[in-house]
Amino acid sequence: MDGKRRALDFLEELKELTLLDEGDPQAFRVRAYESAIHGIEALTADPSAMTATELTKIDGIGKSTAAKLRELFDTGKVEKLTELRLKHPLSVVKLMKVPGVGPKMVAKLRKEAGVDSLDSLKQAVAEGRLQGIKGFGKKTEENLAKSLERMARAGDESRTPISVALPLARRLVAELSALPGAKAAHFCGSLRRFSETVGDLDIVVVSDAPVPIMDHVAAMPFVAEILAKGEAKTSVVTQRGLQIDVRVVKEHELGAALLYFTGSKSHNIKLRERAIARGLTLNEYALSEIATGKVIASHTEADIYAALGLRWIHPVLREDKGEIAAAEAGTLPPLLPELSNAGDFHVHTALSGDGHAELDDLVSAAEARGYSFLAITEHAENLSMIGVKRAALEAQQQDLAQKQKTTSVRLLFGAELNIGKDGSLDYDDEFRSRFDFCLASIHDHFDLTREQQTARVLRAMEDRNIHMIGHLTARMIGARPPIDLDISAVLDAAERTGTALEVNGGLPRLDLTIDILRALRGRNIRVVLTSDAHRTNELDRVDNAALHTMRAWVSTDQVVNFWKREEIERWLLDKRSRAA
Ligand code: DGT
Ligand code: CA
Ligand code: CA
Ligand code: ZN
């Protein structure tokens, strides 16, 4: 298990630094490390126990990556990575967190303006020094100034996107809970509340013997710095600059510890006030009587909430946005991640240039998840390099018809169309009408004005074949800001045209944003949770979409995934009949 985590940490850092080095996400080496990461993720055996030859048999791992992994396991470091770390120090890596700054721009900023940190970037922008650089207009500099200002305001500079934090936390929790003497491990904090970015990781381990656990934490290979090391709490910083706080608690304290360290701080404060009003005191160990010190509840979160006269509140709701009053009144929103889900409406097979899933595997996985519907939605032809031509789609339609005979999951022949700069779509109306299901998404021209962006989205929504708009804002958390849109015009159009809006469960996206989800609540607008899976094991990303949607208190009536089969059938036909 440890070998797997070490391999993944190593490969992820190597991929990030190689991206900086090559300046191109599509570079061969960047994609090779990406494939290697997926290969290791799917592995059940411990890679550190494998020979180089065995490692090359893993899907996605070539000779050179296998050699590097052996070097890592044998010597504890890899020369190539050391070299890259020297060439691209952390201060440079952090430049990539600025929305609008990619690896190419970092290279240019370093070369042409000597910018090698956020501070020197701020200075260069303030002094107007970037405008002279080739390819840098006044507009680019203004956008950078805006991004920097927004980051400073949101305190986002040192925050880590959920797409990085969640996989790391899951691996850590698996590793720590498997240690001798550990009974369980959980991540808490903002990550458990499913925040889009986290300041640090908070991990609670249950054990009666904290010392060996804390020793293990401090000795983890990716630890760059130990901030504090004690029996109750140890804090370390990783090579990539992420702080991890680990606490060891006793089993009977677990509920109180989870509650306390999950937060949010303002949720905790409200709970504590409620306790005090009842003559009780709440801390990270227990809920107790003030007068006698007698412990009232501590084992589970539900015990503590119950003792305070409340139903258990899902972590994603603990933001002090009315959840305590709702828990008292019994009006909390539905637990979306725990409800059954009728299907997935955005999935790619290997036919899409960036897809890796086989249809048979996807259908088996959909059956296992109890789906009624599975929409296969390949990239359409206008997406350069990876879009699919008509003839290949016609063949897929036949394949789906064949496959349909062997499964009770209703297979929808679909497509993910591209919204062009002017709102035009792929293929033609006749060809588009052959699909059972179409979504349309923005994949380029992220810098248009609000008027232009809104107009192109609205035009796509007016098309009779478009059931849903995919990842509406096109943001990438921590990497690309949302496009500029007139949200109220988009929501009006969604209502008027009956076009649903996707909630994309890919962690870098989580798009719609929370603000948009809040704004559409209670209106006659449907949202659809999707995985946007490009691999079979990514179907579970629909659960991310559910957690994210629940954070915005959206009710099931508006979420197509929780509708009955007949209602979904009717919805699929509705758009075309409206327009006809
Ligand atoms: P982050 O790390 O900035 O993304 O946000 P959190 O919520 O994970 O904050 P963090 O790591 O500082 O603390 C974890 C939890 O511990 C926090 O959500 C609530 C609890 N906590 C921390 N400090 C305080 C405090 O001063 N009072 C109370 N009531 N709770 C606290
Ligand atoms: Ca935290
Ligand atoms: Ca913390
Ligand atoms: Zn897609």
Coordinates of C-alpha atoms and ligand atoms in Angstrom, one line a residue:
M1 CA 0.0 0.0 0.0
D2 CA 2.8 2.3 1.0
G3 CA 4.6 1.6 -2.3
K4 CA 1.5 2.5 -4.3
R5 CA 1.2 5.8 -2.5
R6 CA 4.9 6.7 -2.9
A7 CA 4.7 5.9 -6.6
L8 CA 1.6 8.1 -7.0
D9 CA 3.1 11.0 -5.1
F10 CA 6.3 10.7 -7.1
L11 CA 4.5 10.5 -10.5
E12 CA 2.2 13.4 -9.7
E13 CA 5.1 15.7 -8.8
L14 CA 7.1 14.5 -11.8
K15 CA 4.1 15.2 -14.1
E16 CA 3.6 18.7 -12.7
L17 CA 7.3 19.6 -13.1
T18 CA 7.5 18.0 -16.5
L19 CA 4.5 20.1 -17.6
L20 CA 6.4 23.2 -16.5
D21 CA 9.5 22.0 -18.2
E22 CA 7.9 21.2 -21.5
G23 CA 5.3 23.9 -21.5
D24 CA 2.6 21.8 -23.0
P25 CA 0.0 19.6 -21.4
Q26 CA -0.1 17.5 -24.5
A27 CA 3.6 16.8 -24.5
F28 CA 4.5 13.1 -24.9
R29 CA 6.2 12.8 -21.5
V30 CA 3.4 14.6 -19.6
R31 CA 0.8 12.2 -21.1
A32 CA 3.1 9.3 -20.4
Y33 CA 3.2 10.1 -16.7
E34 CA -0.5 10.7 -16.7
S35 CA -1.1 7.2 -18.1
A36 CA 1.4 5.8 -15.5
I37 CA -0.6 7.4 -12.7
H38 CA -3.8 5.8 -14.0
G39 CA -2.0 2.5 -14.3
I40 CA -0.7 2.6 -10.7
E41 CA -4.1 3.8 -9.4
A42 CA -5.8 0.7 -10.9
L43 CA -3.1 -1.6 -9.3
T44 CA -4.0 -3.9 -6.4
A45 CA -0.5 -5.2 -5.8
D46 CA 2.4 -3.3 -4.2
P47 CA 4.5 -1.8 -7.0
S48 CA 7.6 -1.6 -4.7
A49 CA 7.7 -5.4 -4.6
M50 CA 7.9 -5.6 -8.4
T51 CA 10.9 -5.8 -10.7
A52 CA 11.4 -3.2 -13.5
T53 CA 10.2 -5.8 -16.0
E54 CA 7.1 -6.5 -14.0
L55 CA 6.4 -2.8 -13.7
T56 CA 6.5 -2.4 -17.5
K57 CA 3.6 -4.9 -17.7
I58 CA 1.4 -2.4 -15.9
D59 CA -1.0 -0.6 -18.2
G60 CA 0.5 2.8 -19.1
I61 CA 4.0 2.2 -17.7
G62 CA 6.9 2.1 -20.2
K63 CA 10.5 1.2 -19.7
S64 CA 11.8 4.6 -18.6
T65 CA 9.0 5.2 -16.0
A66 CA 9.6 1.7 -14.7
A67 CA 13.3 2.4 -14.2
K68 CA 12.4 5.7 -12.4
L69 CA 10.0 3.8 -10.1
R70 CA 12.7 1.2 -9.3
E71 CA 15.1 4.1 -8.6
L72 CA 12.6 5.6 -6.2
F73 CA 12.0 2.3 -4.3
D74 CA 15.7 1.4 -4.2
T75 CA 17.3 4.7 -3.3
G76 CA 14.5 6.9 -2.0
K77 CA 15.0 9.5 -4.6
V78 CA 15.0 9.9 -8.4
E79 CA 17.7 11.9 -10.1
K80 CA 15.4 13.3 -12.8
L81 CA 13.0 14.7 -10.1
T82 CA 15.8 16.2 -8.2
E83 CA 17.0 17.9 -11.3
L84 CA 13.5 19.2 -12.1
R85 CA 13.0 20.5 -8.6
L86 CA 16.2 22.5 -8.9
K87 CA 15.1 23.9 -12.2
H88 CA 11.6 24.7 -11.2
P89 CA 11.5 25.6 -7.5
L90 CA 8.2 25.7 -5.5
S91 CA 7.9 29.5 -5.9
V92 CA 7.7 28.9 -9.7
V93 CA 5.3 26.0 -9.4
K94 CA 3.0 28.3 -7.5
L95 CA 2.8 30.7 -10.5
M96 CA 0.7 28.0 -12.1
K97 CA -2.0 28.6 -9.5
V98 CA -2.7 32.1 -11.0
P99 CA -5.8 31.7 -13.2
G100 CA -4.8 32.2 -16.8
V101 CA -1.2 31.3 -16.2
G102 CA -0.1 28.0 -17.8
P103 CA 3.3 26.4 -18.3
K104 CA 4.0 28.3 -21.5
M105 CA 3.4 31.6 -19.8
V106 CA 5.5 30.7 -16.8
A107 CA 8.4 29.9 -19.1
K108 CA 8.0 33.3 -20.9
L109 CA 7.6 35.2 -17.6
R110 CA 10.8 33.7 -16.3
K111 CA 12.8 34.2 -19.5
E112 CA 11.6 37.7 -20.5
A113 CA 10.8 39.3 -17.2
G114 CA 12.8 37.4 -14.6
V115 CA 9.6 36.5 -12.8
D116 CA 10.1 33.5 -10.5
S117 CA 7.5 33.9 -7.7
L118 CA 4.1 35.3 -7.0
D119 CA 5.8 38.4 -5.4
S120 CA 7.9 39.1 -8.4
L121 CA 4.9 38.6 -10.7
K122 CA 2.9 41.1 -8.7
Q123 CA 5.8 43.6 -8.9
A124 CA 6.2 43.1 -12.6
V125 CA 2.4 43.7 -13.1
A126 CA 2.4 46.7 -10.9
E127 CA 5.3 48.3 -12.8
G128 CA 3.7 47.5 -16.2
R129 CA 6.8 45.6 -17.2
L130 CA 5.0 42.7 -19.0
Q131 CA 3.5 44.7 -21.8
G132 CA 6.9 44.8 -23.7
I133 CA 7.0 41.0 -23.9
K134 CA 6.1 39.4 -27.2
G135 CA 2.5 38.1 -27.1
F136 CA 1.7 40.1 -23.9
G137 CA -0.8 42.8 -24.6
K138 CA -2.2 45.4 -22.2
K139 CA -5.2 43.0 -21.9
T140 CA -3.1 40.1 -20.8
E141 CA -1.5 42.2 -18.1
E142 CA -4.9 43.5 -17.0
N143 CA -6.2 40.0 -16.7
L144 CA -3.2 39.0 -14.7
A145 CA -3.7 41.9 -12.4
K146 CA -7.3 40.9 -11.9
S147 CA -6.4 37.3 -11.2
L148 CA -3.8 38.3 -8.7
E149 CA -6.2 40.7 -7.0
R150 CA -8.9 38.0 -6.8
M151 CA -6.5 35.4 -5.4
A152 CA -5.3 37.9 -2.7
R153 CA -8.9 38.6 -1.8
A154 CA -9.9 35.0 -1.6
G155 CA -6.7 34.1 0.3
D156 CA -6.3 31.5 -2.5
E157 CA -2.6 31.8 -3.1
S158 CA -1.7 29.1 -0.7
R159 CA -4.8 26.9 -1.1
T160 CA -4.8 23.5 -2.8
P161 CA -7.5 22.5 -5.2
I162 CA -9.7 19.6 -4.2
S163 CA -8.5 17.6 -7.2
V164 CA -5.1 17.4 -5.6
A165 CA -6.1 17.2 -1.9
L166 CA -8.8 14.5 -2.1
P167 CA -6.8 11.7 -3.8
L168 CA -3.9 12.4 -1.5
A169 CA -6.1 12.4 1.6
R170 CA -7.7 9.1 0.6
R171 CA -4.4 7.5 0.1
L172 CA -3.1 8.8 3.5
V173 CA -6.2 7.6 5.3
A174 CA -5.8 4.2 3.8
E175 CA -2.2 4.0 4.7
L176 CA -2.6 5.3 8.3
S177 CA -5.6 3.1 9.1
A178 CA -3.6 0.1 8.0
L179 CA -0.8 0.8 10.5
P180 CA -0.5 -1.7 13.4
G181 CA -2.3 -0.2 16.4
A182 CA -4.5 2.1 14.3
K183 CA -8.3 1.3 14.4
A184 CA -9.4 3.8 11.8
A185 CA -8.5 7.1 10.1
H186 CA -10.6 9.8 8.6
F187 CA -10.0 13.1 6.9
C188 CA -11.9 16.1 8.3
G189 CA -11.6 19.9 7.8
S190 CA -12.7 21.7 4.7
L191 CA -12.0 18.7 2.6
R192 CA -14.7 16.6 4.4
R193 CA -17.0 19.6 3.8
F194 CA -16.1 19.2 0.1
S195 CA -14.7 22.7 -0.2
E196 CA -13.3 23.5 -3.7
T197 CA -9.9 24.4 -2.2
V198 CA -8.3 23.5 1.1
G199 CA -5.8 25.4 3.3
D200 CA -4.5 22.2 4.8
L201 CA -5.4 18.5 5.4
D202 CA -6.8 17.5 8.8
I203 CA -6.6 13.8 9.6
V204 CA -7.9 12.0 12.7
V205 CA -6.5 8.6 13.5
V206 CA -8.1 6.3 16.2
S207 CA -5.5 4.5 18.3
D208 CA -4.4 3.9 21.9
A209 CA -0.7 4.0 20.9
P210 CA 0.0 7.4 19.2
V211 CA 3.8 7.3 19.2
P212 CA 4.4 4.8 16.4
I213 CA 1.7 6.5 14.3
M214 CA 3.2 10.0 14.7
D215 CA 6.7 8.5 14.0
H216 CA 5.3 7.1 10.8
V217 CA 3.7 10.4 9.8
A218 CA 7.0 12.3 10.4
A219 CA 9.0 9.8 8.3
M220 CA 6.7 9.8 5.3
P221 CA 8.9 10.2 2.2
F222 CA 7.2 13.3 0.8
V223 CA 7.5 15.2 4.0
A224 CA 9.7 18.3 3.6
E225 CA 9.3 19.9 7.0
I226 CA 8.0 18.9 10.4
L227 CA 6.2 21.8 12.0
A228 CA 5.2 20.1 15.3
K229 CA 5.4 16.6 16.6
G230 CA 3.6 15.4 19.7
E231 CA 1.4 12.5 20.8
A232 CA -1.9 14.3 20.2
K233 CA -1.0 16.3 17.1
T234 CA 1.7 16.3 14.5
S235 CA 1.9 18.8 11.6
V236 CA 4.1 18.3 8.5
V237 CA 4.5 20.1 5.2
T238 CA 4.8 18.1 2.0
Q239 CA 7.4 18.8 -0.8
R240 CA 4.6 20.5 -2.7
G241 CA 3.9 22.9 0.2
L242 CA 0.7 21.3 1.6
Q243 CA 0.4 21.2 5.4
I244 CA -1.0 18.0 6.9
D245 CA -2.3 18.0 10.5
V246 CA -2.7 14.6 12.1
R247 CA -4.4 14.0 15.4
V248 CA -4.6 10.7 17.3
V249 CA -7.7 10.2 19.4
K250 CA -9.2 7.4 21.5
E251 CA -12.1 5.5 20.1
H252 CA -14.6 6.8 22.5
E253 CA -13.7 10.4 21.5
L254 CA -14.0 9.9 17.8
G255 CA -17.4 11.5 17.3
A256 CA -16.4 14.7 19.2
A257 CA -13.0 14.8 17.3
L258 CA -14.6 14.4 13.9
L259 CA -17.2 17.0 14.7
Y260 CA -14.7 19.5 16.0
F261 CA -12.0 19.1 13.3
T262 CA -14.6 19.0 10.4
G263 CA -15.8 22.4 11.3
S264 CA -16.6 24.8 9.9
K265 CA -15.4 27.0 12.7
S266 CA -18.7 29.0 12.6
H267 CA -20.8 25.8 12.6
N268 CA -18.8 24.7 15.7
I269 CA -19.3 28.0 17.4
K270 CA -23.1 27.8 16.8
L271 CA -23.1 24.2 18.2
R272 CA -21.1 25.3 21.3
E273 CA -23.6 28.2 21.9
R274 CA -26.4 25.7 21.7
A275 CA -24.7 23.4 24.2
I276 CA -24.1 26.2 26.6
A277 CA -27.8 27.2 26.5
R278 CA -28.5 23.6 27.7
G279 CA -25.9 23.7 30.5
L280 CA -23.5 21.6 28.4
T281 CA -20.0 22.2 27.1
L282 CA -18.7 20.9 23.7
N283 CA -15.0 20.4 22.9
E284 CA -12.9 18.0 20.7
Y285 CA -13.2 15.3 23.4
A286 CA -16.9 15.3 24.4
L287 CA -20.2 16.9 25.1
S288 CA -20.4 17.2 28.9
E289 CA -22.4 18.7 31.7
I290 CA -20.9 22.0 32.8
A291 CA -22.0 21.5 36.4
T292 CA -20.8 17.9 37.0
G293 CA -18.3 17.3 34.1
K294 CA -20.3 14.2 33.3
V295 CA -19.9 13.1 29.6
I296 CA -23.2 13.2 27.8
A297 CA -22.0 12.1 24.3
S298 CA -18.7 11.6 22.5
H299 CA -18.7 8.3 20.5
T300 CA -20.3 9.4 17.3
E301 CA -21.3 12.6 15.7
A302 CA -24.9 11.5 15.6
D303 CA -24.9 11.0 19.4
I304 CA -23.7 14.5 19.9
Y305 CA -26.2 16.1 17.5
A306 CA -29.0 14.0 19.1
A307 CA -28.0 15.2 22.6
L308 CA -28.3 18.8 21.3
G309 CA -31.8 18.0 19.9
L310 CA -30.6 17.9 16.3
R311 CA -30.5 15.4 13.4
W312 CA -27.1 14.5 12.1
I313 CA -26.0 17.2 9.7
H314 CA -24.0 16.1 6.6
P315 CA -20.5 17.6 6.6
V316 CA -21.1 19.5 3.3
L317 CA -23.9 21.5 5.0
R318 CA -21.8 22.6 8.0
E319 CA -21.2 26.1 6.8
D320 CA -23.4 28.0 9.2
K321 CA -26.0 28.7 6.4
G322 CA -29.1 27.7 8.4
E323 CA -28.3 24.0 8.7
I324 CA -28.8 24.0 12.5
A325 CA -32.2 25.5 12.4
A326 CA -33.1 23.1 9.5
A327 CA -31.8 20.1 11.6
E328 CA -34.0 21.1 14.5
A329 CA -37.0 21.6 12.3
G330 CA -36.4 18.4 10.2
T331 CA -36.0 20.4 7.0
L332 CA -32.5 19.6 6.0
P333 CA -32.0 19.0 2.2
P334 CA -31.9 15.4 1.0
L335 CA -28.7 13.4 1.3
L336 CA -28.0 13.2 -2.4
P337 CA -24.9 11.0 -2.2
E338 CA -27.0 8.4 -0.4
L339 CA -30.0 8.4 -2.7
S340 CA -30.1 6.0 -5.6
N341 CA -29.2 7.5 -9.0
A342 CA -31.0 6.6 -12.2
G343 CA -27.9 7.0 -14.4
D344 CA -25.1 9.0 -16.0
F345 CA -25.5 11.3 -19.0
H346 CA -22.0 12.2 -19.9
V347 CA -19.5 9.4 -20.5
H348 CA -16.8 8.9 -23.2
T349 CA -15.4 5.6 -24.6
A350 CA -12.0 5.1 -26.3
L351 CA -13.7 6.4 -29.5
S352 CA -13.1 9.9 -28.2
G353 CA -9.5 10.8 -28.7
D354 CA -8.9 11.3 -25.0
G355 CA -11.1 8.4 -23.8
H356 CA -9.9 5.1 -22.5
A357 CA -13.0 3.1 -21.6
E358 CA -14.5 0.1 -23.5
L359 CA -18.2 0.1 -24.0
D360 CA -18.6 -3.4 -22.6
D361 CA -16.8 -2.3 -19.4
L362 CA -18.9 0.8 -19.0
V363 CA -22.1 -1.0 -19.4
S364 CA -21.1 -3.7 -16.9
A365 CA -20.1 -0.9 -14.4
A366 CA -23.4 0.9 -15.1
E367 CA -25.3 -2.3 -14.4
A368 CA -23.4 -2.8 -11.1
R369 CA -24.3 0.7 -10.1
G370 CA -28.0 0.0 -10.7
Y371 CA -28.4 2.6 -13.5
S372 CA -31.5 2.8 -15.7
F373 CA -29.7 5.1 -18.2
L374 CA -26.3 5.5 -19.6
A375 CA -25.6 8.1 -22.3
I376 CA -22.5 7.6 -24.3
T377 CA -21.5 11.1 -25.3
E378 CA -18.3 11.2 -27.5
H379 CA -16.6 14.4 -28.3
A380 CA -17.9 15.8 -31.6
E381 CA -15.9 16.5 -34.7
N382 CA -15.1 20.2 -34.2
L383 CA -12.9 19.4 -31.2
S384 CA -9.5 19.3 -32.8
M385 CA -7.6 16.0 -32.6
I386 CA -10.1 14.2 -30.3
G387 CA -13.5 14.8 -31.9
V388 CA -15.3 11.9 -33.6
K389 CA -16.4 11.9 -37.3
R390 CA -19.8 11.0 -38.6
A391 CA -18.9 7.6 -40.0
A392 CA -17.5 6.4 -36.7
L393 CA -20.5 7.6 -34.8
E394 CA -22.8 5.8 -37.2
A395 CA -20.9 2.6 -36.5
Q396 CA -21.2 3.3 -32.8
Q397 CA -25.0 3.7 -33.1
Q398 CA -25.1 0.1 -34.5
D399 CA -22.8 -1.2 -31.7
L400 CA -25.1 0.4 -29.1
A401 CA -28.2 -1.2 -30.8
Q402 CA -26.5 -4.6 -30.6
K403 CA -25.3 -4.1 -27.0
Q404 CA -28.9 -2.9 -26.0
K405 CA -30.1 -6.5 -26.6
T406 CA -28.0 -7.8 -23.8
T407 CA -28.6 -5.2 -21.1
S408 CA -31.5 -3.7 -19.2
V409 CA -29.6 -0.3 -18.9
R410 CA -31.2 2.0 -21.5
L411 CA -28.2 3.0 -23.6
L412 CA -28.5 6.5 -25.1
F413 CA -26.7 7.2 -28.3
G414 CA -25.4 10.7 -27.5
A415 CA -22.7 13.3 -28.2
E416 CA -20.9 16.1 -26.5
L417 CA -21.1 18.9 -29.1
N418 CA -18.9 21.9 -29.0
I419 CA -20.3 25.4 -28.7
G420 CA -18.5 27.3 -31.3
K421 CA -17.3 30.9 -30.9
D422 CA -20.6 32.1 -32.3
G423 CA -22.8 29.4 -30.7
S424 CA -22.8 27.2 -33.8
L425 CA -22.7 23.4 -33.2
D426 CA -21.1 20.3 -34.8
Y427 CA -22.5 18.3 -37.8
D428 CA -25.9 19.6 -39.0
D429 CA -29.4 19.6 -37.7
E430 CA -30.4 16.4 -39.5
F431 CA -27.3 14.5 -38.1
R432 CA -27.8 16.0 -34.6
S433 CA -31.4 14.8 -34.6
R434 CA -30.2 11.2 -34.8
F435 CA -28.8 11.3 -31.3
D436 CA -31.0 10.2 -28.3
F437 CA -29.2 12.8 -26.2
C438 CA -27.0 15.8 -26.8
L439 CA -25.0 18.0 -24.5
A440 CA -23.2 21.0 -25.7
S441 CA -20.1 22.5 -24.0
I442 CA -17.5 25.2 -24.3
H443 CA -14.0 24.0 -25.0
D444 CA -12.3 27.1 -26.3
H445 CA -12.5 30.9 -26.6
F446 CA -12.5 31.4 -22.8
D447 CA -11.6 35.1 -23.1
L448 CA -14.6 36.5 -25.0
T449 CA -16.7 39.3 -23.5
R450 CA -19.7 38.7 -21.3
E451 CA -22.1 39.6 -24.2
Q452 CA -20.3 37.2 -26.6
Q453 CA -20.1 34.3 -24.1
T454 CA -23.8 34.7 -23.1
A455 CA -24.9 34.9 -26.7
R456 CA -23.1 31.7 -27.7
V457 CA -24.5 29.7 -24.8
L458 CA -28.0 31.0 -25.5
R459 CA -27.8 30.1 -29.1
A460 CA -26.8 26.5 -28.2
M461 CA -29.7 26.3 -25.8
E462 CA -32.2 27.3 -28.5
D463 CA -31.2 24.3 -30.6
R464 CA -33.9 21.7 -30.5
N465 CA -31.4 18.9 -30.2
I466 CA -29.6 20.1 -27.1
H467 CA -30.8 18.6 -23.9
M468 CA -28.1 19.9 -21.6
I469 CA -25.3 22.4 -21.4
G470 CA -22.1 20.8 -20.1
H471 CA -19.7 22.4 -17.6
L472 CA -21.3 25.8 -18.2
T473 CA -18.6 28.1 -16.8
A474 CA -15.6 26.0 -18.1
R475 CA -13.7 26.8 -15.0
M476 CA -10.8 24.6 -13.7
I477 CA -10.5 25.1 -9.9
G478 CA -7.3 26.8 -9.1
A479 CA -6.3 26.9 -12.8
R480 CA -8.9 28.7 -15.0
P481 CA -11.5 31.2 -13.9
P482 CA -15.1 30.8 -15.0
I483 CA -15.9 32.4 -18.3
D484 CA -17.7 35.8 -18.1
L485 CA -21.5 35.0 -18.4
D486 CA -24.7 36.8 -17.7
I487 CA -26.0 34.1 -15.3
S488 CA -29.5 35.5 -15.0
A489 CA -29.9 35.5 -18.8
V490 CA -28.6 31.9 -18.9
L491 CA -31.0 30.7 -16.2
D492 CA -33.9 32.5 -17.9
A493 CA -33.0 30.7 -21.1
A494 CA -32.7 27.3 -19.3
E495 CA -36.3 27.8 -18.0
R496 CA -37.6 29.0 -21.4
T497 CA -36.0 26.4 -23.6
G498 CA -36.1 23.4 -21.2
T499 CA -32.4 22.9 -21.5
A500 CA -30.9 21.2 -18.5
L501 CA -27.6 22.3 -16.9
E502 CA -24.9 19.7 -16.1
V503 CA -23.1 19.4 -12.7
N504 CA -19.8 18.0 -13.9
G505 CA -18.3 15.7 -11.2
G506 CA -14.7 15.9 -12.4
L507 CA -12.9 17.3 -9.4
P508 CA -10.9 19.9 -11.4
R509 CA -14.3 21.3 -12.7
L510 CA -17.2 20.9 -10.2
D511 CA -19.1 23.0 -12.7
L512 CA -21.9 24.6 -12.2
T513 CA -20.4 26.6 -9.4
I514 CA -22.1 26.8 -6.0
D515 CA -23.3 30.3 -6.6
I516 CA -25.1 29.3 -9.8
L517 CA -26.6 26.2 -8.1
R518 CA -27.9 28.4 -5.4
A519 CA -29.4 30.9 -7.9
L520 CA -31.4 28.2 -9.8
R521 CA -32.9 26.7 -6.6
G522 CA -36.7 26.6 -6.7
R523 CA -36.9 27.6 -10.4
N524 CA -38.2 25.4 -13.2
I525 CA -34.7 24.4 -14.2
R526 CA -33.3 20.9 -14.2
V527 CA -29.7 19.9 -13.3
V528 CA -28.1 16.6 -14.2
L529 CA -25.2 15.1 -12.3
T530 CA -22.6 13.5 -14.5
S531 CA -19.2 11.8 -14.2
D532 CA -17.8 13.0 -17.6
A533 CA -15.9 9.7 -17.2
H534 CA -13.1 9.0 -19.7
R535 CA -12.2 5.7 -17.9
T536 CA -14.5 3.1 -16.4
N537 CA -13.3 3.7 -12.9
E538 CA -14.2 7.3 -13.2
L539 CA -18.0 6.6 -13.2
D540 CA -17.9 7.3 -9.4
R541 CA -17.2 10.9 -10.1
V542 CA -21.0 11.4 -10.2
D543 CA -20.8 11.1 -6.4
N544 CA -18.6 14.3 -6.4
A545 CA -21.3 16.0 -8.4
A546 CA -23.9 14.9 -5.8
L547 CA -21.8 16.2 -2.8
H548 CA -21.2 19.5 -4.6
T549 CA -24.9 19.9 -5.5
M550 CA -25.9 19.1 -2.0
R551 CA -23.7 21.9 -0.7
A552 CA -25.9 24.3 -2.5
W553 CA -29.1 22.8 -0.9
V554 CA -30.7 21.8 -4.3
S555 CA -33.7 19.6 -3.8
T556 CA -34.2 16.3 -5.7
D557 CA -37.1 17.6 -7.8
Q558 CA -34.6 19.6 -9.8
V559 CA -32.0 16.8 -10.1
V560 CA -32.9 14.5 -13.1
N561 CA -30.7 11.7 -11.7
F562 CA -33.2 11.0 -8.9
W563 CA -36.3 10.9 -11.1
K564 CA -38.3 7.9 -12.0
R565 CA -37.5 6.2 -15.3
E566 CA -40.7 7.4 -17.0
E567 CA -40.1 10.9 -16.0
I568 CA -36.6 10.8 -17.5
E569 CA -38.0 9.3 -20.7
R570 CA -40.5 12.2 -20.9
W571 CA -37.7 14.7 -20.3
L572 CA -35.6 13.2 -23.1
L573 CA -38.4 13.7 -25.6
D574 CA -39.6 17.0 -24.2
K575 CA -37.0 19.3 -25.8
R576 CA -37.6 18.3 -29.4
S577 CA -41.4 18.4 -29.1
R578 CA -41.2 21.9 -27.6
A579 CA -39.3 23.2 -30.6
A580 CA -41.4 21.3 -33.1
Ligands
DGT1 P1 -8.9 25.2 5.6 O1 -7.9 24.3 6.1 O2 -8.5 26.7 5.6 O3 -9.4 24.8 4.2 O4 -10.3 25.2 6.5 P2 -10.6 24.2 7.7 O5 -12.1 24.4 8.0 O6 -10.1 22.8 7.4 O7 -9.8 24.9 8.9 P3 -8.6 24.4 9.8 O8 -7.8 23.4 9.1 O9 -7.9 25.6 10.3 O10 -9.3 23.7 11.1 C1 -10.0 22.5 11.0 C2 -11.2 22.5 11.8 O11 -10.9 22.6 13.2 C3 -12.1 23.7 11.5 O12 -13.0 23.6 10.4 C4 -12.9 23.8 12.8 C5 -11.9 23.4 13.8 N1 -11.2 24.6 14.4 C6 -10.0 25.1 14.1 N2 -9.8 26.2 14.9 C7 -10.9 26.4 15.6 C8 -11.3 27.4 16.6 O13 -10.6 28.3 16.9 N3 -12.5 27.3 17.1 C9 -13.4 26.3 16.8 N4 -14.6 26.2 17.3 N5 -13.0 25.4 15.9 C10 -11.8 25.4 15.3
CA2 CA -8.0 22.2 7.0
CA3 CA -5.7 22.4 10.0
ZN4 ZN -16.9 15.3 -21.8

